Coordinates of C-alpha atoms in Angstrom, one line a residue:
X6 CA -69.5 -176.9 4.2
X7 CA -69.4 -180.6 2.6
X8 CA -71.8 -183.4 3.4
X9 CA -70.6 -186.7 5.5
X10 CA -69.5 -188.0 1.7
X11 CA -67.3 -185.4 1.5
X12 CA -69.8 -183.3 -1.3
X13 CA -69.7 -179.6 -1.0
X14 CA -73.9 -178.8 -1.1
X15 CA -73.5 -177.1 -4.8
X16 CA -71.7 -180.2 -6.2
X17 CA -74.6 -182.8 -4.2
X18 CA -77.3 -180.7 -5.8
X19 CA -75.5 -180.7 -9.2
X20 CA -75.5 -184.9 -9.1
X21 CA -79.0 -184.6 -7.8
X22 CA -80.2 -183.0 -11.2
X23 CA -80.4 -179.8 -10.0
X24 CA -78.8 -176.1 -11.4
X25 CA -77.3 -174.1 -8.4
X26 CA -74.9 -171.7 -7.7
X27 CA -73.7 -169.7 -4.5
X28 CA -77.6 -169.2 -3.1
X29 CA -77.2 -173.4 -2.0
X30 CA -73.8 -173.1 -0.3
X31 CA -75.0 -172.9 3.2
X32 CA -77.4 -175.2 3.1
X33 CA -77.2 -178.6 5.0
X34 CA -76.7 -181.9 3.0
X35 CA -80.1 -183.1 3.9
X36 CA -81.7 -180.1 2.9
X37 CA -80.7 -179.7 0.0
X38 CA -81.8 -183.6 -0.8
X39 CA -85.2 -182.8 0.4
X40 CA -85.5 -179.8 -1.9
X41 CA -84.5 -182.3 -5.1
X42 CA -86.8 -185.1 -3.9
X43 CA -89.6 -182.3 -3.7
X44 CA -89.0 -180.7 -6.5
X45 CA -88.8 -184.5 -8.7
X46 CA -92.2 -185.6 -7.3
X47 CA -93.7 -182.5 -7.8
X48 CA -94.5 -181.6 -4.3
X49 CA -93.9 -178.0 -5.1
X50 CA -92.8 -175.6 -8.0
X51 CA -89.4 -174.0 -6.2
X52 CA -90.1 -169.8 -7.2
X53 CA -87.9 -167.5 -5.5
X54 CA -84.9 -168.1 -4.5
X55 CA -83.1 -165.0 -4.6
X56 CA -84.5 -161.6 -4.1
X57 CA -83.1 -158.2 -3.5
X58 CA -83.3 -154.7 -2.7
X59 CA -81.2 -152.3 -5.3
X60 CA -77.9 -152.8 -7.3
X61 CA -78.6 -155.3 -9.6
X62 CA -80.3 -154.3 -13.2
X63 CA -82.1 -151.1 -11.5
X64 CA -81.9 -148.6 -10.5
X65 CA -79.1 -147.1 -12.5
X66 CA -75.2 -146.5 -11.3
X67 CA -75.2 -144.6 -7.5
X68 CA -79.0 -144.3 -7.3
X69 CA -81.3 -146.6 -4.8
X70 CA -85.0 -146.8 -4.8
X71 CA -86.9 -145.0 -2.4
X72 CA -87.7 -147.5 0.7
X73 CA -91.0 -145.5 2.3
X74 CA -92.8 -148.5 3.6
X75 CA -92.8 -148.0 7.5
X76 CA -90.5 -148.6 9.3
X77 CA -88.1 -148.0 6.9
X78 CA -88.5 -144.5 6.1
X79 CA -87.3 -143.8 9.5
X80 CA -83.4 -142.6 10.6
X81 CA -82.8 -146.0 12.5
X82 CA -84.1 -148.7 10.3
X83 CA -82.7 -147.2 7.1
X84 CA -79.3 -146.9 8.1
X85 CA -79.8 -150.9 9.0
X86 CA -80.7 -151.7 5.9
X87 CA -78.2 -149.7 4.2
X88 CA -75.8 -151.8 5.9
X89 CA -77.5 -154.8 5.0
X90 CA -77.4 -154.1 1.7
X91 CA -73.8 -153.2 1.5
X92 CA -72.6 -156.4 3.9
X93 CA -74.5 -159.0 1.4
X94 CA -74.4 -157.2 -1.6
X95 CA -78.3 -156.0 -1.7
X96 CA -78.9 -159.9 -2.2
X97 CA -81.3 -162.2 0.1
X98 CA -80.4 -165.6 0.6
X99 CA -81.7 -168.8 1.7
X100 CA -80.1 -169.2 5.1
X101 CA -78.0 -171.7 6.1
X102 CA -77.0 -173.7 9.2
X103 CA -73.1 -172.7 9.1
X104 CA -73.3 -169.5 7.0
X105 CA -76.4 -167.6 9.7
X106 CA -77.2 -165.1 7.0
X107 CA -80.5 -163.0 7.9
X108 CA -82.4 -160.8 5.6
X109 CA -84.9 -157.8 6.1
X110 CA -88.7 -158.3 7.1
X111 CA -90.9 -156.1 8.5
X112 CA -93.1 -157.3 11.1
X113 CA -96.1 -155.8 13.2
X114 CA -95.9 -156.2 17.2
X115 CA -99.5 -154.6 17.3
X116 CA -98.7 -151.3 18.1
X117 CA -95.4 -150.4 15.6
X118 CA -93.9 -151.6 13.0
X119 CA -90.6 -153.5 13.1
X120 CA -87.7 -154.0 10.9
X121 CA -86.3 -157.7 12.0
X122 CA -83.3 -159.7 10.2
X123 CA -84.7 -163.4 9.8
X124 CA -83.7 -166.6 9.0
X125 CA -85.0 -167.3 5.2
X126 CA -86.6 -170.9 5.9
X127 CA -89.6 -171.6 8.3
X128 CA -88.8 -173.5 11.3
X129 CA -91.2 -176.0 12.9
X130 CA -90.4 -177.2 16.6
X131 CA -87.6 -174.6 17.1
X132 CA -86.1 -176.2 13.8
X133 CA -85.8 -175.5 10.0
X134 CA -88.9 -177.7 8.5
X135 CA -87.5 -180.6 7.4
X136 CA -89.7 -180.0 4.2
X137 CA -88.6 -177.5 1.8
X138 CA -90.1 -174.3 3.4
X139 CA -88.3 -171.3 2.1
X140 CA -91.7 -170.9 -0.3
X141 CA -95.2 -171.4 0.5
X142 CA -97.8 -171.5 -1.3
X143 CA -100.7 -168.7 -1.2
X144 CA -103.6 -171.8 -1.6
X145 CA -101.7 -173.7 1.3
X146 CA -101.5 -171.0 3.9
X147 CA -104.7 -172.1 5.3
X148 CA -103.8 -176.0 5.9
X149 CA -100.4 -177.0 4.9
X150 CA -98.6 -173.4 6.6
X151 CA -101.1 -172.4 9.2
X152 CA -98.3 -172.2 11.9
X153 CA -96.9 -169.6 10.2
X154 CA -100.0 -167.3 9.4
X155 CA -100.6 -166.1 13.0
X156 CA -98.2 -163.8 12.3
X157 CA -96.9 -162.2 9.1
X158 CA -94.3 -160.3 7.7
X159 CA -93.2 -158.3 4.3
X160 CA -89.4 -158.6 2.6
X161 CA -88.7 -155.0 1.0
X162 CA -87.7 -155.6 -2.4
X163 CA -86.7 -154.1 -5.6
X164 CA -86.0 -157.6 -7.8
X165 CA -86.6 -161.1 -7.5
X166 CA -85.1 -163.7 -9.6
X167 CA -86.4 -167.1 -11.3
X168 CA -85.3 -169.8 -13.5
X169 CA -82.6 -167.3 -14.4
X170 CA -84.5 -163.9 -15.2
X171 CA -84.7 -161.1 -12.7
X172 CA -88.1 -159.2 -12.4
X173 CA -89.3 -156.0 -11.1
X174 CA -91.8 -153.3 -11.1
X175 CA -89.6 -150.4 -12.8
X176 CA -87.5 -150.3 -9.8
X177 CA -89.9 -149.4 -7.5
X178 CA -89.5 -151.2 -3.9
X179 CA -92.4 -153.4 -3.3
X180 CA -93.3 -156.0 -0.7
X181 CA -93.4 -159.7 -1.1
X182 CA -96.0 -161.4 1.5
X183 CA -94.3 -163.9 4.3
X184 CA -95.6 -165.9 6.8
X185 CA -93.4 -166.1 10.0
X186 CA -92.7 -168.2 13.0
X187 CA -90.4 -167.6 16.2
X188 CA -87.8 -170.1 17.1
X189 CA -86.5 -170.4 20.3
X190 CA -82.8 -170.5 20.5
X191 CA -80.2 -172.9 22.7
X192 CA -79.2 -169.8 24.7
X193 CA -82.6 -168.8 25.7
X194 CA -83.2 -166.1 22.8
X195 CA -85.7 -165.7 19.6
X196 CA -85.2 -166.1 16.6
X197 CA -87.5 -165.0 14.0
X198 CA -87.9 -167.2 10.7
X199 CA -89.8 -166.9 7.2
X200 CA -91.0 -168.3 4.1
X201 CA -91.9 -166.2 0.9
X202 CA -95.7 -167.2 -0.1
X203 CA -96.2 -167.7 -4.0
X204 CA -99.1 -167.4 -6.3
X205 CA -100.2 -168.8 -9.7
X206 CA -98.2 -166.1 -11.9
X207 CA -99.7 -163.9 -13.8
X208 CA -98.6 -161.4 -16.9
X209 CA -95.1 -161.2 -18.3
X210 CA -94.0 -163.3 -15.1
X211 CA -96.1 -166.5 -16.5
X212 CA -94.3 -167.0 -19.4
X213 CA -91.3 -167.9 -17.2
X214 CA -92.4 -170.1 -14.4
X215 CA -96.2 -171.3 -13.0
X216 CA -95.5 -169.3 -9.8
X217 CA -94.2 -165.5 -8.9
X218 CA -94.0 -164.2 -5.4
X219 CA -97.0 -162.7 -3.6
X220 CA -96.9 -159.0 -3.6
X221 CA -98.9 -157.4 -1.0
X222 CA -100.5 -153.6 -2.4
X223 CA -99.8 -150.5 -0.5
X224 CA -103.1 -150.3 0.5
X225 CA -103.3 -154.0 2.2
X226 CA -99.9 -154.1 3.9
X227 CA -101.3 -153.1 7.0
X228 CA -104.0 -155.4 7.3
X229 CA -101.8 -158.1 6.4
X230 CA -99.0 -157.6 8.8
X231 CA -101.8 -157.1 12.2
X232 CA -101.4 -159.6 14.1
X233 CA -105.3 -158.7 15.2
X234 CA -106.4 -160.1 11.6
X235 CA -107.4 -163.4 11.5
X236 CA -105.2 -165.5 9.0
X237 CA -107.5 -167.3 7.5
X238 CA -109.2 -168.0 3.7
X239 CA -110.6 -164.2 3.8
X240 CA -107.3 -162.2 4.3
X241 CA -105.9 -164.3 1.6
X242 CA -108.3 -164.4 -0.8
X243 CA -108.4 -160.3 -0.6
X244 CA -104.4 -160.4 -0.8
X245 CA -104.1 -162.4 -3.9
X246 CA -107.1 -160.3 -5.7
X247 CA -105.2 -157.3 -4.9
X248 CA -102.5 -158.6 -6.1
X249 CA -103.5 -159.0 -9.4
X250 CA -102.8 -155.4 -10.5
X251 CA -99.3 -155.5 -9.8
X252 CA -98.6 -158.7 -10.7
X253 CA -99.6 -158.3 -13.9
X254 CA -97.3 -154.7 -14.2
X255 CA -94.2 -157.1 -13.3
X256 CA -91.5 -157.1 -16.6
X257 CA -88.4 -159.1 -16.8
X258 CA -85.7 -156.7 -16.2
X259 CA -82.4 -158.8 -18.1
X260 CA -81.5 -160.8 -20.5
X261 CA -80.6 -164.9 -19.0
X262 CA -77.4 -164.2 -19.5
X263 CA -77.1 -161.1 -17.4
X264 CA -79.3 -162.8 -15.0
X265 CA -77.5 -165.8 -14.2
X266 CA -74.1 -164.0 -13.5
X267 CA -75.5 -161.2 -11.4
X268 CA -77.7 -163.0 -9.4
X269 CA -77.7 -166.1 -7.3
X270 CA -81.0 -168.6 -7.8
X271 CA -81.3 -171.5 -6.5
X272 CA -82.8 -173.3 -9.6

């Protein structure tokens, strides 16, 4: 995909100032201007672009982390996944216009869980956010992002990557918090979208970038994902305080080097 100057989007966002690599190759022109003009003016901290579930650093040759959040310990959702992971390389992605790749999120309908395949950048209007919404942050949710907090999701994960580091808990799967809105599609269907929330970083993950994604405890997923909870200051302020725990157990599971060539980020 190229721009109307002829630009492919990894060689715009290289002459914008910014370090890419195959995560940005779907991406329009315009989008990928907005996330440089953002990013310049400090409008936001860009945090997870690329996150995953297995291969990678962990777990070791032939072995995959245990996926029991619900769902996804069931015949029919796993065997999605599996496929999922196999088709894109166990690697999420933002999505693009041309390239349509989905990734894993678990939603809540109110009476069972649901494993979806969503488009990795909030729409507004039944269109991407012209604003760079593939993050948001957990401090915003409440006025910047309150379209999406009616409804929330999870993205199963074993790794996450950031300015060129992976991290992880061990190799343990763990959920990253998303908001979630539904965009109505030219032929009539739905189409479910996301954006990862972020927090101020804590631990080992600190000493890398400002921000790490939100993960969401065992014990809270279910409150978080009910679409009979409120979204509002009180769910997130008892997410983030839960969070803490974990946060604080995340390690950086390579070296930059490693990091770089096994996993796409966007910055």
């Amino acid at each position: 995909m190229t721009d109307p100057t002829g630009e492919t989007p990894r060689a715009l966002a290289r002459s914008l100032g910014l370090s890419v690599d195959a995560a940005v190759d779907g991406l329009s022109a315009p989008v990928v201007q907005a996330l440089a003009l953002a990013a310049a003016v400090g409008l936001f901290w860009v945090v997870c672009a690329s996150y995953g579930l297995g291969g990678g650093p962990y777990p070791d040759e032939g072995e995959e982390p245990a996926f029991d959040l619900p769902p996804l310990d069931e015949q029919v959702p796993a065997q999605r996944l599996t496929e999922w992971m196999r088709v894109q390389n166990h690697t999420a992605k933002i999505t693009g216009r041309h390239e349509r790749n989905l990734n894993p999120l678990i939603v809540d309908y109110g009476d069972h869980r649901v494993l979806e395949f969503a488009w990795w950048w909030l729409h507004l209007g039944n269109q991407p956010a012209k604003f760079a919404a593939f993050n948001s942050r957990a401090e915003a949710l409440t006025s910047t992002w309150r379209p999406g907090l009616a409804q929330r999701g999870l993205a199963p994960a074993t790794w996450y990557v950031e300015k060129g580091h992976s991290f992880g808990l061990g190799g343990q799967a763990f959920a990253l918090a998303a908001i979630t809105t539904t965009a109505r599609q030219p032929d009539g269907s739905d189409l479910l979208t996301y954006s990862i929330v972020t927090r101020e970083a804590i631990g080992v993950a600190a000493r890398t970038h400002p921000r790490m994604p939100l993960i969401v405890p065992r014990e809270l997923q279910g409150h978080w994902l009910h679409p009979g909870v409120p979204g509002d200051s009180q769910l997130i302020a008892d997410v983030l305080a839960a969070s803490d725990e974990l946060s604080a157990q995340v390690e950086r599971i390579d070296s930059p080097k490693d990091a770089a060539s096994s996993f796409p980020a966007l910055f």
